[in-house]
Amino acid sequence: MALTGLFLITFITLHLAINLLTMVSKDAFNEASHFMATNPLIQVMQYVLAAGFLIHIVMGINLTLKNKSARPEKYAYNRPSANSGFSSRSMIITGMLVLVFLVLHLRDYFVELKFGDMNGFDNDYDLVVTLFGMWYYTLIYVLAFIALGIHLNHGFQSAFQSMGANHSRYTPLIKKLGAVYCVIIAAGFSAIAIFHFVNA
Amino acid sequence: MNLTLKIYRQDGPNAKGRMETYQVADISEHMSFLEMLDVLNEQLVAKGEEPVAFDHDCREGICGMCSLYINGEAHGPDRGVTTCQLHMRKFKDGDTIYIEPWRSKAFPVVKDLVVDRSSFDRIMAAGGFVSVNTSGNTQDANAIPIPKTDADKAFDAATCIGCGACVATCKNASAMLFVSAKVSQLALLPQGKVERTHRVLNMVERMDKEGFGNCTNTGACEVECPKGISLENIARMNREYLKASLTADKD
Ligand code: HEM
Ligand code: SF4
Ligand code: FES
């Protein structure tokens, strides 16, 4: 979980950086998008990324099922909020929300860009930005990234602990970094969607 | 104070359980939680009913026998205490208190609030020890220099009393805090380092076989642990395990 999680974190950070270009310049984004679509290394990484997602999702679901079965009889009265955070208790739910979004996202962008007729557009930028003109698309997009933000609020620091990286000097820093990072991801992607919705 | 108690009752290991409601009156705020239950049981016995079975022994927070899930929290609402150390002044007159046994596949209910925690014993038997030659010429442990920080960390880990509150609290019923405390306590000291590789592999294997869940780092165990065992121990065990799985000889 930790290895695939950190791998996905690297990916999503790069993805955000490229998407931010759409707010700066149309040409810059088209160029970056073209590079990602043609560079041979990136082509190979595409398959690694798909595998990373798949492993992460399958392991996550398997983990959740196994953990549920470790307590067949539930408590009549339980107060989990007294001792643990909401993000850490809702990983499978936020993960599933991200997954639903992922399917939608792949259909509308990845498939169109790679295999489709680009919805009739002649460049990547127009295809990407036009969809944000629809309010419900922007709303789904923002909600999905809030879910991912919550997922990462726990996931970022959890991945370090899972790998045994806990140290009195660095762990407080990692936790702060994770809290800032998840806000950057959620706010960054949301800002892009809202920016294009407003400008549409 | 007067209280309403909602207590889980189960007649035997295979019987079906139920929640029962009881009233207790004139409970002193200076009583411990177990003394309050003693009052209830005296009432039940006087009425010719079956008293509520619950585990206890030392009643001073050192044996780890007492094990009640009180109002949705292991060992109740107070921090850093066992159920026997919980005072009734933490509750108010008129309160309703839910009392349940630890819930985990690896801790089956024996009767009422008593669970079978021998899965912990089997984990210990799988590696939670050092093999010392007791032929009469054992070296004095104090003759081995140990860094103060390591000694302190080992001691902190060794304060785990094996109560199982960590398992009871964890949403995954994971035993990682307990097992990691035992692994750490030994892995930090020279006498324990000798067997560290197989110890961690065997104890984790046993833990998984017993049916405990997996750690997802929610941190609930650390909050509810009566001895303040730290999550650092879980990270240390993850490191020990990673290293051992990569380097252990084939057997
Ligand atoms: C870009 C997308 C995603 C990123 C960056 C991400 C990141 C992470 C990270 C860093 C962890 C912590 C790993 C650990 O503690 O060892 C994690 C755990 C997890 N993820 Fe994801 N994840 C993503 C998508 C998903 C999806 C689509 C699912 C769908 C089921 C999912 C389900 C889970 C589950 C169940 C866990 C572990 C449960 C837990 O710790 O309580 N994740 N994720
Ligand atoms: S780690 Fe804490 S909660 Fe778990 S068994 Fe030891 S003393 Fe009890
Ligand atoms: S009875 Fe011994 S710790 Fe509570």
Short mmCIF file of N, CA, C and O in Angstrom, two decimals, chain B residues 192-242:
data_model
loop_
_atom_site.label_atom_id
_atom_site.label_comp_id
_atom_site.label_asym_id
_atom_site.label_seq_id
_atom_site.Cartn_x
_atom_site.Cartn_y
_atom_site.Cartn_z
N GLY B 192 18.48 -9.25 23.49
CA GLY B 192 17.38 -9.58 22.60
C GLY B 192 17.76 -9.54 21.13
O GLY B 192 17.11 -10.15 20.28
N LYS B 193 18.83 -8.79 20.84
CA LYS B 193 19.22 -8.60 19.43
C LYS B 193 19.62 -9.93 18.78
O LYS B 193 19.43 -10.11 17.58
N VAL B 194 20.15 -10.85 19.58
CA VAL B 194 20.64 -12.13 19.04
C VAL B 194 19.57 -12.85 18.22
O VAL B 194 19.84 -13.37 17.15
N GLU B 195 18.33 -12.84 18.73
CA GLU B 195 17.27 -13.62 18.06
C GLU B 195 16.29 -12.73 17.30
O GLU B 195 15.18 -13.17 16.98
N ARG B 196 16.69 -11.49 17.01
CA ARG B 196 15.71 -10.53 16.50
C ARG B 196 15.11 -10.94 15.16
O ARG B 196 13.93 -10.70 14.92
N THR B 197 15.93 -11.53 14.28
CA THR B 197 15.43 -11.82 12.92
C THR B 197 14.26 -12.80 12.97
O THR B 197 13.19 -12.53 12.43
N HIS B 198 14.46 -13.91 13.62
CA HIS B 198 13.38 -14.90 13.64
C HIS B 198 12.26 -14.51 14.57
O HIS B 198 11.11 -14.88 14.35
N ARG B 199 12.60 -13.73 15.61
CA ARG B 199 11.55 -13.33 16.54
C ARG B 199 10.45 -12.58 15.79
O ARG B 199 9.27 -12.92 15.88
N VAL B 200 10.84 -11.55 15.05
CA VAL B 200 9.82 -10.71 14.43
C VAL B 200 9.04 -11.49 13.37
O VAL B 200 7.82 -11.38 13.27
N LEU B 201 9.74 -12.33 12.63
CA LEU B 201 9.04 -13.12 11.59
C LEU B 201 8.04 -14.07 12.22
O LEU B 201 6.88 -14.16 11.80
N ASN B 202 8.47 -14.77 13.27
CA ASN B 202 7.58 -15.75 13.90
C ASN B 202 6.41 -15.10 14.62
O ASN B 202 5.28 -15.60 14.57
N MET B 203 6.68 -13.99 15.31
CA MET B 203 5.59 -13.35 16.06
C MET B 203 4.54 -12.77 15.11
O MET B 203 3.34 -12.87 15.35
N VAL B 204 5.02 -12.17 14.01
CA VAL B 204 4.06 -11.59 13.05
C VAL B 204 3.26 -12.70 12.37
O VAL B 204 2.04 -12.58 12.17
N GLU B 205 3.95 -13.80 12.04
CA GLU B 205 3.24 -14.92 11.41
C GLU B 205 2.13 -15.44 12.34
O GLU B 205 1.00 -15.67 11.92
N ARG B 206 2.48 -15.59 13.62
CA ARG B 206 1.49 -16.07 14.61
C ARG B 206 0.34 -15.07 14.72
O ARG B 206 -0.84 -15.44 14.78
N MET B 207 0.69 -13.79 14.77
CA MET B 207 -0.33 -12.74 14.90
C MET B 207 -1.33 -12.84 13.76
O MET B 207 -2.55 -12.78 13.98
N ASP B 208 -0.83 -13.01 12.53
CA ASP B 208 -1.73 -13.10 11.38
C ASP B 208 -2.58 -14.37 11.46
O ASP B 208 -3.77 -14.33 11.15
N LYS B 209 -1.97 -15.47 11.88
CA LYS B 209 -2.72 -16.74 11.96
C LYS B 209 -3.85 -16.66 12.97
O LYS B 209 -4.87 -17.30 12.83
N GLU B 210 -3.65 -15.85 14.04
CA GLU B 210 -4.67 -15.77 15.09
C GLU B 210 -5.91 -15.00 14.64
O GLU B 210 -6.91 -14.98 15.33
N GLY B 211 -5.83 -14.33 13.49
CA GLY B 211 -7.01 -13.65 12.96
C GLY B 211 -7.13 -12.18 13.32
O GLY B 211 -8.20 -11.59 13.18
N PHE B 212 -6.03 -11.57 13.80
CA PHE B 212 -6.07 -10.12 14.03
C PHE B 212 -6.05 -9.40 12.69
O PHE B 212 -5.53 -9.93 11.70
N GLY B 213 -6.55 -8.19 12.64
CA GLY B 213 -6.56 -7.41 11.40
C GLY B 213 -5.21 -6.74 11.16
O GLY B 213 -4.26 -6.94 11.92
N ASN B 214 -5.13 -5.96 10.09
CA ASN B 214 -3.87 -5.28 9.74
C ASN B 214 -3.91 -3.82 10.13
O ASN B 214 -4.96 -3.18 10.08
N CYS B 215 -2.75 -3.30 10.48
CA CYS B 215 -2.64 -1.91 10.92
C CYS B 215 -2.82 -0.95 9.75
O CYS B 215 -2.20 -1.13 8.70
N THR B 216 -3.68 0.06 9.91
CA THR B 216 -3.78 1.11 8.89
C THR B 216 -3.43 2.48 9.49
O THR B 216 -3.84 3.51 8.99
N ASN B 217 -2.69 2.46 10.58
CA ASN B 217 -2.13 3.68 11.17
C ASN B 217 -3.18 4.72 11.58
O ASN B 217 -2.96 5.92 11.41
N THR B 218 -4.32 4.27 12.12
CA THR B 218 -5.30 5.25 12.58
C THR B 218 -4.84 5.89 13.89
O THR B 218 -5.26 6.98 14.23
N GLY B 219 -4.00 5.17 14.64
CA GLY B 219 -3.46 5.72 15.89
C GLY B 219 -4.40 5.60 17.08
O GLY B 219 -4.09 6.10 18.17
N ALA B 220 -5.54 4.94 16.91
CA ALA B 220 -6.51 4.83 18.01
C ALA B 220 -5.92 4.05 19.20
O ALA B 220 -6.18 4.39 20.36
N CYS B 221 -5.11 3.04 18.90
CA CYS B 221 -4.53 2.20 19.96
C CYS B 221 -3.69 3.03 20.94
O CYS B 221 -3.80 2.88 22.15
N GLU B 222 -2.87 3.90 20.36
CA GLU B 222 -1.96 4.71 21.17
C GLU B 222 -2.75 5.61 22.13
O GLU B 222 -2.36 5.82 23.28
N VAL B 223 -3.89 6.12 21.65
CA VAL B 223 -4.71 7.00 22.48
C VAL B 223 -5.34 6.22 23.64
O VAL B 223 -5.40 6.70 24.77
N GLU B 224 -5.80 5.01 23.36
CA GLU B 224 -6.54 4.25 24.38
C GLU B 224 -5.66 3.35 25.25
O GLU B 224 -6.11 2.84 26.27
N CYS B 225 -4.41 3.14 24.85
CA CYS B 225 -3.53 2.25 25.62
C CYS B 225 -3.33 2.80 27.03
O CYS B 225 -2.93 3.94 27.21
N PRO B 226 -3.60 1.99 28.06
CA PRO B 226 -3.45 2.49 29.44
C PRO B 226 -2.00 2.79 29.80
O PRO B 226 -1.75 3.51 30.76
N LYS B 227 -1.06 2.26 29.04
CA LYS B 227 0.35 2.44 29.37
C LYS B 227 1.05 3.41 28.42
O LYS B 227 2.27 3.55 28.47
N GLY B 228 0.31 4.02 27.53
CA GLY B 228 0.90 5.01 26.63
C GLY B 228 1.96 4.44 25.69
O GLY B 228 2.92 5.11 25.33
N ILE B 229 1.78 3.19 25.28
CA ILE B 229 2.72 2.60 24.31
C ILE B 229 2.62 3.39 23.00
O ILE B 229 1.53 3.66 22.51
N SER B 230 3.81 3.75 22.45
CA SER B 230 3.84 4.68 21.32
C SER B 230 3.82 3.98 19.97
O SER B 230 4.30 2.84 19.82
N LEU B 231 3.26 4.68 18.98
CA LEU B 231 3.25 4.18 17.60
C LEU B 231 4.66 3.99 17.05
O LEU B 231 4.85 3.28 16.07
N GLU B 232 5.64 4.66 17.67
CA GLU B 232 7.03 4.46 17.26
C GLU B 232 7.39 2.98 17.26
O GLU B 232 8.19 2.52 16.45
N ASN B 233 6.79 2.24 18.19
CA ASN B 233 7.08 0.81 18.28
C ASN B 233 6.59 0.07 17.04
O ASN B 233 7.23 -0.86 16.57
N ILE B 234 5.42 0.51 16.52
CA ILE B 234 4.90 -0.15 15.32
C ILE B 234 5.83 0.11 14.15
O ILE B 234 6.14 -0.80 13.37
N ALA B 235 6.31 1.35 14.03
CA ALA B 235 7.26 1.65 12.95
C ALA B 235 8.53 0.83 13.12
O ALA B 235 9.08 0.31 12.14
N ARG B 236 8.99 0.69 14.38
CA ARG B 236 10.21 -0.09 14.62
C ARG B 236 9.98 -1.54 14.20
O ARG B 236 10.83 -2.16 13.57
N MET B 237 8.79 -2.08 14.53
CA MET B 237 8.51 -3.47 14.13
C MET B 237 8.42 -3.58 12.61
O MET B 237 8.90 -4.56 12.04
N ASN B 238 7.85 -2.58 11.95
CA ASN B 238 7.81 -2.61 10.48
C ASN B 238 9.22 -2.65 9.91
O ASN B 238 9.49 -3.35 8.94
N ARG B 239 10.14 -1.89 10.52
CA ARG B 239 11.54 -1.91 10.07
C ARG B 239 12.17 -3.26 10.33
O ARG B 239 12.83 -3.83 9.46
N GLU B 240 11.97 -3.78 11.53
CA GLU B 240 12.52 -5.09 11.89
C GLU B 240 12.02 -6.15 10.91
O GLU B 240 12.77 -7.00 10.46
N TYR B 241 10.73 -6.06 10.62
CA TYR B 241 10.11 -7.08 9.76
C TYR B 241 10.65 -7.00 8.33
O TYR B 241 10.97 -8.01 7.72
N LEU B 242 10.75 -5.77 7.85
CA LEU B 242 11.26 -5.56 6.48
C LEU B 242 12.67 -6.11 6.36
O LEU B 242 13.00 -6.87 5.45
#
